[in-house]
CSV table of C-alpha atoms and ligand atoms in Angstrom, one decimal:
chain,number,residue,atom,x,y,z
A,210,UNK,CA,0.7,17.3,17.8
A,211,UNK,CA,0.2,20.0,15.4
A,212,UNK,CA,-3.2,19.8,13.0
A,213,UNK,CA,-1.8,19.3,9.0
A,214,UNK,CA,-4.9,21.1,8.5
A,215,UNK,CA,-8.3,20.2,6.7
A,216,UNK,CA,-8.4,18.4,3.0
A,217,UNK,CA,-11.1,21.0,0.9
A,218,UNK,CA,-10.6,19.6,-2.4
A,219,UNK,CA,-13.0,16.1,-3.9
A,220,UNK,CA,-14.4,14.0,-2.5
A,221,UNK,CA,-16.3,16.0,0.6
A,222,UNK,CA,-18.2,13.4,1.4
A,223,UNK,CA,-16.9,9.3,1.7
A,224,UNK,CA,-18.7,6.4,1.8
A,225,UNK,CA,-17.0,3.5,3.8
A,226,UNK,CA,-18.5,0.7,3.4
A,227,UNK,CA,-17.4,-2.3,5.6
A,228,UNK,CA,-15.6,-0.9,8.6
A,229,UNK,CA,-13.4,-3.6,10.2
A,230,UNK,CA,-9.6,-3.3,10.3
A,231,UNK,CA,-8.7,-1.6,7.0
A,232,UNK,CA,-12.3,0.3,6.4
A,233,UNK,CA,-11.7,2.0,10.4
A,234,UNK,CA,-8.1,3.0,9.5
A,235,UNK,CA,-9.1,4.4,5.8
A,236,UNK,CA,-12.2,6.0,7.5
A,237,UNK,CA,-9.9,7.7,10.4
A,238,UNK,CA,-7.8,8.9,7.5
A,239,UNK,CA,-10.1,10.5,5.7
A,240,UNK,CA,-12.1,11.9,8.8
A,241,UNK,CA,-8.9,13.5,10.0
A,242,UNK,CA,-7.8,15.1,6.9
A,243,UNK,CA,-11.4,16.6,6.7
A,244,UNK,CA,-13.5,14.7,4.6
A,245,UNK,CA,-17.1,14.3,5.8
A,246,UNK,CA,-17.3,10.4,6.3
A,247,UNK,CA,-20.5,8.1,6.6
A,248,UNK,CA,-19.4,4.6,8.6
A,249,UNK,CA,-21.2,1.4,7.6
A,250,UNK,CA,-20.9,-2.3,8.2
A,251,UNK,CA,-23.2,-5.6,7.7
A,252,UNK,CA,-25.7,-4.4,10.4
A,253,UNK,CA,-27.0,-1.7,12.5
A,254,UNK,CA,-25.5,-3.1,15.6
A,255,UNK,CA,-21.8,-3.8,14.1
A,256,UNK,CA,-21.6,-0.3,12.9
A,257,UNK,CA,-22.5,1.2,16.2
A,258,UNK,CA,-19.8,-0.8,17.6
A,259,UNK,CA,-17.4,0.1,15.0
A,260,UNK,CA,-18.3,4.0,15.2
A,261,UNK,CA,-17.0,3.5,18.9
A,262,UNK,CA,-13.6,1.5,18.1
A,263,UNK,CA,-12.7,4.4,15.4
A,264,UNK,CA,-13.1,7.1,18.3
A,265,UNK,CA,-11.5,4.6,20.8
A,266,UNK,CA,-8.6,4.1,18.6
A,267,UNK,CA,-8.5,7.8,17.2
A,268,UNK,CA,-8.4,9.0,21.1
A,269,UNK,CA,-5.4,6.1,21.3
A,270,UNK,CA,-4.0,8.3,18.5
A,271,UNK,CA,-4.3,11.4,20.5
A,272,UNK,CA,-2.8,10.0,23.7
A,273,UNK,CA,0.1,8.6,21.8
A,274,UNK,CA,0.9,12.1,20.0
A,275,UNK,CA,0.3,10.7,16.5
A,276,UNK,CA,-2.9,12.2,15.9
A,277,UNK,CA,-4.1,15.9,16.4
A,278,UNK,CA,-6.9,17.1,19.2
A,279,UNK,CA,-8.9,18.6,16.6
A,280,UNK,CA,-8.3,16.2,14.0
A,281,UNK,CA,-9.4,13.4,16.5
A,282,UNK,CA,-12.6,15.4,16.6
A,283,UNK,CA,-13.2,15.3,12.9
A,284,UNK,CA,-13.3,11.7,13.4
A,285,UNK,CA,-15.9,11.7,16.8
A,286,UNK,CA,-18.0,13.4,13.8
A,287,UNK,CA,-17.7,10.7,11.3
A,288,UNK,CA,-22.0,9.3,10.9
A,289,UNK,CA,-23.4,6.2,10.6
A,290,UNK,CA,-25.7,5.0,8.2
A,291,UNK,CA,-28.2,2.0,8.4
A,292,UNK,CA,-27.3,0.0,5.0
A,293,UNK,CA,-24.9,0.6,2.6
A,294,UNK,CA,-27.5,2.5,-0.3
A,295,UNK,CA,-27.6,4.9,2.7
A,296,UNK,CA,-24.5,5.2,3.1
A,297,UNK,CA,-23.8,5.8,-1.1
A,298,UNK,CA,-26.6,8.0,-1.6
A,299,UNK,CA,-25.4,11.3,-1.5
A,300,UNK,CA,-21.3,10.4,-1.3
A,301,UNK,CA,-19.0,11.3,-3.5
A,302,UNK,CA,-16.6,8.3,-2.7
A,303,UNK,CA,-17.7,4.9,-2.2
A,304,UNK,CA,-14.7,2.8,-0.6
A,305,UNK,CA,-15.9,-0.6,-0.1
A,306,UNK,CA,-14.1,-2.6,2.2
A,307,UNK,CA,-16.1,-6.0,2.7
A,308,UNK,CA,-14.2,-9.2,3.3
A,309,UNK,CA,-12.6,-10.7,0.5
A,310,UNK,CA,-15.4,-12.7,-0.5
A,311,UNK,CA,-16.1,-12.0,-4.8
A,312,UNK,CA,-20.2,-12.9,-3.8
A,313,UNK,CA,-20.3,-10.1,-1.6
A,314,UNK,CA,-18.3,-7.6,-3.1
A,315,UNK,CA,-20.4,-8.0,-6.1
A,316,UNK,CA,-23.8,-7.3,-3.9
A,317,UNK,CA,-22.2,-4.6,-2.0
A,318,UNK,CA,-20.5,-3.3,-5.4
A,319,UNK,CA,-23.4,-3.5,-6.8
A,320,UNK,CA,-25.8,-1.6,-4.1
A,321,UNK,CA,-23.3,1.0,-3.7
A,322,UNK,CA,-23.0,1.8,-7.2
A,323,UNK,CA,-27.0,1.8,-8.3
A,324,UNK,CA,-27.4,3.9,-4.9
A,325,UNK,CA,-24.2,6.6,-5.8
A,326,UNK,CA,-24.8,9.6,-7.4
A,327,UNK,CA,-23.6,8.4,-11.2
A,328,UNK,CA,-21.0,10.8,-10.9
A,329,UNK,CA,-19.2,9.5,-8.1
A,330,UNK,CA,-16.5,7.2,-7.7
A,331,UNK,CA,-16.8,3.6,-6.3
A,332,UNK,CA,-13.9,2.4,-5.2
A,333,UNK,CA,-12.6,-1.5,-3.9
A,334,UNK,CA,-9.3,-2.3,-1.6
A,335,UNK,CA,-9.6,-5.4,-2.4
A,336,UNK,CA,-5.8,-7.1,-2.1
A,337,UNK,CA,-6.3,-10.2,-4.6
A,338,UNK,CA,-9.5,-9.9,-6.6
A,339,UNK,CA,-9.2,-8.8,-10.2
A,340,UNK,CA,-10.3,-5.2,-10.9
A,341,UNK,CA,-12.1,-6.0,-14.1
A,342,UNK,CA,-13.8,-8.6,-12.7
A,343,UNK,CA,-15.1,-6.7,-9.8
A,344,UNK,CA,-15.8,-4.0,-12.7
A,345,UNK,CA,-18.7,-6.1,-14.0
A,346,UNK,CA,-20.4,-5.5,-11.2
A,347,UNK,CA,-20.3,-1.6,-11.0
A,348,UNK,CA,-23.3,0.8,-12.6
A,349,UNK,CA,-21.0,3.0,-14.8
A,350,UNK,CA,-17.7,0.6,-14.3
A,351,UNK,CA,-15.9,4.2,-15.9
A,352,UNK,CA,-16.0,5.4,-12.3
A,353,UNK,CA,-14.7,2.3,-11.1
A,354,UNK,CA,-10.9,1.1,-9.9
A,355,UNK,CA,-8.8,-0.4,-7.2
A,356,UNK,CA,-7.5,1.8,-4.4
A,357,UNK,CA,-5.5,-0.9,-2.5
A,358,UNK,CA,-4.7,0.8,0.9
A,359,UNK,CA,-1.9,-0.8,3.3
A,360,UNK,CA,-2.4,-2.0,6.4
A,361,UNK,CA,-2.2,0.0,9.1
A,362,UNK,CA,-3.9,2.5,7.0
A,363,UNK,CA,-3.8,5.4,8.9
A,364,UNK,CA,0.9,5.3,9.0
A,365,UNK,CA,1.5,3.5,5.8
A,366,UNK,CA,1.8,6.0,3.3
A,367,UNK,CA,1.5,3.7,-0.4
A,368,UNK,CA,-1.5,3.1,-1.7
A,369,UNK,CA,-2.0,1.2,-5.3
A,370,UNK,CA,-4.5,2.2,-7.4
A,371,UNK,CA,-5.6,-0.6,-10.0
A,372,UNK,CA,-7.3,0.9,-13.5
A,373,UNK,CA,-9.8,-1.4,-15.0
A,374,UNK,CA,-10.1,-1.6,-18.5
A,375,UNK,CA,-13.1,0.3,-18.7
A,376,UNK,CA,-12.1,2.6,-15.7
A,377,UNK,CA,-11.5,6.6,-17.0
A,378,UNK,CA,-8.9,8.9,-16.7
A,379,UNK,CA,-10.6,11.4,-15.1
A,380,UNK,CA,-11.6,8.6,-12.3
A,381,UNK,CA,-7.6,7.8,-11.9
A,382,UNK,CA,-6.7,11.1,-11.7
A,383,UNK,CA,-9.0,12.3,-9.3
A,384,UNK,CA,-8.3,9.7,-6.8
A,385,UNK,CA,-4.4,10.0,-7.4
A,386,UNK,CA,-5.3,13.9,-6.4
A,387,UNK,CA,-7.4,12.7,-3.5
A,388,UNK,CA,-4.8,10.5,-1.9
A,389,UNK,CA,-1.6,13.2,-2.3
A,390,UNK,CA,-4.3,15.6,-0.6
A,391,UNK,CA,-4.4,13.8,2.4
A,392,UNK,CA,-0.5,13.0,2.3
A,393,UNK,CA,-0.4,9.7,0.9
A,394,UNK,CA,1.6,8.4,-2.1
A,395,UNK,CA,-0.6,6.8,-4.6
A,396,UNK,CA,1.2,4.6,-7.5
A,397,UNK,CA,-1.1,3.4,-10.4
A,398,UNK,CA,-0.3,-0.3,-11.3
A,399,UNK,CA,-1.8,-2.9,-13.3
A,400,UNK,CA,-4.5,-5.8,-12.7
A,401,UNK,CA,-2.5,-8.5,-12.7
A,402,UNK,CA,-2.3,-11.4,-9.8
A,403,UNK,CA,-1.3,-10.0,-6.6
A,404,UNK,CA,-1.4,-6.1,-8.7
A,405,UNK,CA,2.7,-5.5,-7.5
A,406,UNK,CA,3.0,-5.1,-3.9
A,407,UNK,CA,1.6,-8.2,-2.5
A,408,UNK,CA,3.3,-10.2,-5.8
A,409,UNK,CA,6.5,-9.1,-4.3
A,410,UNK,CA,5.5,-9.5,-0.9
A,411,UNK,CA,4.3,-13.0,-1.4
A,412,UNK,CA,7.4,-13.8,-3.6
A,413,UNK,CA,9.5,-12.6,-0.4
A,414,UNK,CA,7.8,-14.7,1.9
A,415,UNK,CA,7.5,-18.0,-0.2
A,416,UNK,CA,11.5,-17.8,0.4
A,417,UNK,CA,11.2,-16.9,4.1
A,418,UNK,CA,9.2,-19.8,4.6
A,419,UNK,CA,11.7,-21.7,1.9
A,420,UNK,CA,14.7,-20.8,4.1
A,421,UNK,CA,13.1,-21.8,7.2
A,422,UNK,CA,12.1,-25.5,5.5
A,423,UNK,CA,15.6,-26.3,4.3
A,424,UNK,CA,16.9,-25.6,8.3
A,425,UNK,CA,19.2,-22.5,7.1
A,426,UNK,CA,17.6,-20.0,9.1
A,427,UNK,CA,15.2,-19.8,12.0
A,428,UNK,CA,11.9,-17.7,11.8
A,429,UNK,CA,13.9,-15.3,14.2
A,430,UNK,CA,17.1,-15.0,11.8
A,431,UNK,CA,15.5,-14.9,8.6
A,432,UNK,CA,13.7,-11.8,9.9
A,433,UNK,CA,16.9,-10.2,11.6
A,434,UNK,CA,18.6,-11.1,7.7
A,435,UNK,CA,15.8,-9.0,6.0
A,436,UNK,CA,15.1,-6.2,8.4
A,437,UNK,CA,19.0,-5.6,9.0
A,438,UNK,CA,20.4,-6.4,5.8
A,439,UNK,CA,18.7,-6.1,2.8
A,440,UNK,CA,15.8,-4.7,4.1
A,441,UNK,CA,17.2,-1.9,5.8
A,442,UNK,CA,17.0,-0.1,2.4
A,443,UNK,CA,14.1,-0.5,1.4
A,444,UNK,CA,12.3,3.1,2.9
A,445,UNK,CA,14.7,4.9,0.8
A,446,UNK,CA,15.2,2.7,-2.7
A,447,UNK,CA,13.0,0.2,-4.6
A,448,UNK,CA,15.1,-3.3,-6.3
A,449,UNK,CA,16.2,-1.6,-9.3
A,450,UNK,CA,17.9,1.2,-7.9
A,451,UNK,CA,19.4,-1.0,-5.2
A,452,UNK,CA,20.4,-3.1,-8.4
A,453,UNK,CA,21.9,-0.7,-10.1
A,454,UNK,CA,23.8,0.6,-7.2
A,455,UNK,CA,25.0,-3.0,-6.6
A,456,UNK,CA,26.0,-3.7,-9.9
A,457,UNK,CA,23.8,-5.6,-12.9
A,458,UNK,CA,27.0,-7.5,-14.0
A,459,UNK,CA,27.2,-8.6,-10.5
A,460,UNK,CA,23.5,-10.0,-9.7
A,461,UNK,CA,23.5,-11.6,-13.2
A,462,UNK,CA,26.7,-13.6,-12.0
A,463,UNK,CA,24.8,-14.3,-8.2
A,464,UNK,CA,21.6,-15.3,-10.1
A,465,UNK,CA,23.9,-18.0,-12.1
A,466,UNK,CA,24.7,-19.8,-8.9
A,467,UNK,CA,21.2,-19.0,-7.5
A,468,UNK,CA,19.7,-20.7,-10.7
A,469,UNK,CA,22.3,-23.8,-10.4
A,470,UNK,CA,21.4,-24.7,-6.7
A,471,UNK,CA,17.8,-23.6,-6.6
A,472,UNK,CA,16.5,-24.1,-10.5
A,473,UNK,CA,14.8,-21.9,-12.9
A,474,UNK,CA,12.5,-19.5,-10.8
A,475,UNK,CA,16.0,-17.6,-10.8
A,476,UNK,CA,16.9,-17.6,-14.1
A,477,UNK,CA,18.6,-14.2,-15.1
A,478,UNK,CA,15.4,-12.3,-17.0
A,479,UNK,CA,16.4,-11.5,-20.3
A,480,UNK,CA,16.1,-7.6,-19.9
A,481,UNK,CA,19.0,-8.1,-17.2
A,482,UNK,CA,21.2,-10.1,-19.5
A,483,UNK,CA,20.5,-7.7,-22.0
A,484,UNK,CA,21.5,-4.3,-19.9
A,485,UNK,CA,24.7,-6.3,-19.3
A,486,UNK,CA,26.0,-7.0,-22.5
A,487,UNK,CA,25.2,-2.9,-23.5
A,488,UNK,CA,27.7,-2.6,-20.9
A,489,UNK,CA,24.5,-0.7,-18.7
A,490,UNK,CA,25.7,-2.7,-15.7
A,491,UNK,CA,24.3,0.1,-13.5
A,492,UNK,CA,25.6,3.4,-11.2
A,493,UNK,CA,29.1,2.3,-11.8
A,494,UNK,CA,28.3,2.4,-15.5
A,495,UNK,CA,26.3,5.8,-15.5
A,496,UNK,CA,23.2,3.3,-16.8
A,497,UNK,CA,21.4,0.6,-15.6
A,498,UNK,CA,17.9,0.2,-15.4
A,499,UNK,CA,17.8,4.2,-14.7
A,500,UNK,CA,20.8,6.6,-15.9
A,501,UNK,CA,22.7,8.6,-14.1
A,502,UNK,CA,24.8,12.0,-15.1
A,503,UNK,CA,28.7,11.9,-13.1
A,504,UNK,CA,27.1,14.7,-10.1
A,505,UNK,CA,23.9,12.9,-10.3
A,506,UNK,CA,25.1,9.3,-9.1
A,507,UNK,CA,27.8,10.8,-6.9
A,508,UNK,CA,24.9,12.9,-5.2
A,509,UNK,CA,22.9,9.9,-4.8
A,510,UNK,CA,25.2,7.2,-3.4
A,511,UNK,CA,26.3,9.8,-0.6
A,512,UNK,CA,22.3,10.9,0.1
A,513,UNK,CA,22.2,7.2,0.2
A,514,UNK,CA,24.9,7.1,3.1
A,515,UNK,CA,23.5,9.7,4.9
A,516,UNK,CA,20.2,8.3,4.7
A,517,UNK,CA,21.2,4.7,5.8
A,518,UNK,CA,23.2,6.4,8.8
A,519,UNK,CA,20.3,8.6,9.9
A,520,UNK,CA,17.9,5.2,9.7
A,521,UNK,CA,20.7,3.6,11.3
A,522,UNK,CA,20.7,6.1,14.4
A,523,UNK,CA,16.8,6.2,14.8
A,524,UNK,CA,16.9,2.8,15.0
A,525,UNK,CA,19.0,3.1,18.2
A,526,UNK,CA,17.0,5.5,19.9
A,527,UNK,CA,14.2,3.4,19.2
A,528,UNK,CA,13.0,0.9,22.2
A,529,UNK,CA,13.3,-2.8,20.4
A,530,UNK,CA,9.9,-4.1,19.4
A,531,UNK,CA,8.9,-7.4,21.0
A,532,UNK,CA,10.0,-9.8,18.5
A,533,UNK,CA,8.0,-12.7,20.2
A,534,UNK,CA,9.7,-16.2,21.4
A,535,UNK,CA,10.4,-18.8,19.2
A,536,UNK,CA,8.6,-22.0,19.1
A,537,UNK,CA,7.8,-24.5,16.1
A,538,UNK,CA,8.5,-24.9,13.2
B,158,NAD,N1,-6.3,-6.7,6.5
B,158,NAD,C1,-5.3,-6.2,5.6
B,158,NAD,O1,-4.1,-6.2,5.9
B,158,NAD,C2,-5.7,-5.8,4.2
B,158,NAD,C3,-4.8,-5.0,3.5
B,158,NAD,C4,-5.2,-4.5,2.3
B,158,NAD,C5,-6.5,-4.8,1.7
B,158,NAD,N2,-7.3,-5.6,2.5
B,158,NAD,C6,-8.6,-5.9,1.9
B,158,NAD,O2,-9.6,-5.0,2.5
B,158,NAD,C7,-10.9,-5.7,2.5
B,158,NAD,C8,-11.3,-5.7,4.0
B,158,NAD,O3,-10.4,-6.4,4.7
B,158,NAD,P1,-10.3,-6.2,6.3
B,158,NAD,O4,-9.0,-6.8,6.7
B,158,NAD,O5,-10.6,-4.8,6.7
B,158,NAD,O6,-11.5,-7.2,6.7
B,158,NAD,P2,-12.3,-7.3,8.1
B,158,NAD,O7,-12.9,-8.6,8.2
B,158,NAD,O8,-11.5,-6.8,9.2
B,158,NAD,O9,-13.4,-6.2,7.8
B,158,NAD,C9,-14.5,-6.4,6.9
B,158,NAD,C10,-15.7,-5.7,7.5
B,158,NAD,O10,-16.7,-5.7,6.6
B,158,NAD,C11,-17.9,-6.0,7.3
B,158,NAD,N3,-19.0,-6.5,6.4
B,158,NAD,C12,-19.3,-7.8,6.0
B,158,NAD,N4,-20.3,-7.8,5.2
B,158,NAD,C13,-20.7,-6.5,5.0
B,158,NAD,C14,-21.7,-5.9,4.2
B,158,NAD,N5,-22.5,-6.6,3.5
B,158,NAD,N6,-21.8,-4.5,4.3
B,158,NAD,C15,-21.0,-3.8,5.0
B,158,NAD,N7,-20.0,-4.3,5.7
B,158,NAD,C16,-19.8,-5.7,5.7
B,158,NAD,C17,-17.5,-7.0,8.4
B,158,NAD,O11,-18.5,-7.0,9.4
B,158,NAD,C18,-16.2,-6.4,8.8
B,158,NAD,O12,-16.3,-5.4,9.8
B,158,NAD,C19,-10.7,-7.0,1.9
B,158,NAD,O13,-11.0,-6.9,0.5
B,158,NAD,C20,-9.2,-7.3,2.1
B,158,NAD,O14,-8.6,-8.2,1.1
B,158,NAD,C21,-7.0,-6.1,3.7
């Protein structure tokens, strides 16, 4: 496994505060890529046990060809601190990664930031909590924002970061610099419920579980419909360009009959309605909710074919993953 080599730009040193699922992976992410990282969790003893899973599951890493020798030493090296001021004092990153508790994350907000230099950068992954209220509880909430990492940290490439209102620019670009430094591929959303990825998750889901209640589809088949159909293009396009490849025209008419049978959570938004009756009905147009040139959609809808086939093909060589047996509901 060849080394992607050693991050040298901000932040050198990373505070990580609370190291359970998400806080290991983000610290054996940052370790790797050549931060300096300080570990900490509620006490002395839990963060002595968690320096040990991070090398355990780095050395995993290694033995699985995922993970470079030397970058798996990088992470043996990651300290520990005994509290959480500790752990700030000195850092030039505080990622705070507490349970999802809004008491605690305003005390350990709160430490973190009164112990940080004032020019570093706190940072929360929180996945539901809103950024300006968790603001409130930073010194200097300038320096403050959301950096919502996926789980499993350390393969998913997306991470949101979440502005508050009182958060700088500086702040968001530095840590959209930080995270395409170590490879990732930061996108800066808003603070609203959910922030977008887990509102569209969630919204996903809610009909998953729908489907499954109404005795259309099993657990098994619904997740065979998404990862198989729809879902099978989702590494390569997000809904609108998958919309506009399908045809606005055409999921304004399927959202009719959607709307009919299942009521008005799928009413046709107005900005779709609207796109339609410009005649912006999408690729086949040359506009939808992007536009295209001639050579520009022709180039994309056969990179889409060769993409799909290539997934398609690594799919096959893949062993199946365990999909579980199927009991209630
Ligand atoms: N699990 C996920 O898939 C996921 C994904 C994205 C974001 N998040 C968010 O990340 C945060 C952490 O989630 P997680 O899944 O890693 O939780 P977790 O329970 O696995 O880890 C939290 C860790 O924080 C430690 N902790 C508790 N109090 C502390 C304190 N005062 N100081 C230091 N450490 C303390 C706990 O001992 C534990 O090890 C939450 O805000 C969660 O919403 C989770």
């Amino acid at each position: 496994m060849e080394d992607r080599g050693t991050y040298r730009g901000w932040p050198r040193v990373v505070a990580v505060v609370g190291a359970g699922t998400m806080g290991l992976g983000v610290a054996e992410c940052f370790a790797a890529a050549g931060m300096g990282v300080r570990l900490v969790d509620a006490t002395q003893d839990l963060t002595r046990r968690a320096k040990e899973r991070l090398v355990q599951r780095a050395r995993g890493h290694v033995r699985a060809g995922l993970l470079a020798e030397e970058a798996a030493r990088r992470v043996e090296a990651v300290e520990t601190k005994d509290g959480a001021e500790e752990a700030a004092s000195g850092a030039e990153l505080v990622f705070e990664a507490v349970p999802e508790d809004l008491g605690l994350k305003r005390d350990t907000l709160g430490a973190c930031s009164g112990a940080a230099p004032p020019e570093a950068v706190v940072v929360s992954n929180t996945s539901s909590l809103p950024i300006n209220r968790l603001s409130e509880f930073v010194e200097g909430p300038e320096r403050f924002c959301g950096m919502h990492w996926f789980n499993p940290p350390e393969w998913t490439p997306g991470v949101e970061v979440i502005p508050a209102r009182a958060t700088s620019e500086k702040t968001i670009e530095r840590v959209v610099e930080a995270l395409r430094g170590i490879g990732k591929r930061p996108a800066v959303v808003g603070d609203g419920p959910g922030f977008v990825a887990n509102r569209l998750q969630t919204a996903l889901f809610l009909e998953a579980v729908r489907c499954v209640e109404e005795g259309l589809a099993s657990p098994k088949e619904v997740d065979e419909v998404v990862r198989s159909c729809f879902g099978f293009r989702l590494p390569f396009f997000g809904p609108f360009q998958i919309a506009d490849m399908a045809g606005l025209d055409v999921y304004q008419s399927v959202l009719g009959v959607l709307e009919e049978g299942l009521g008005d959570r799928f009413e046709a938004p107005e900005v779709l309605r609207k796109l339609v009756e410009q005649g912006r009905t999408g690729t086949k147009s040359g506009a939808g909710f992007l536009e295209y040139t001639e050579e520009e959609r022709d180039r994309l809808l056969l990179e889409r074919d060769r993409r799909y086939a290539a997934l398609g093909g690594l799919l096959e060589e893949l062993p199946p993953v365990s999909a579980g047996s199927e009991g209630p509901p």
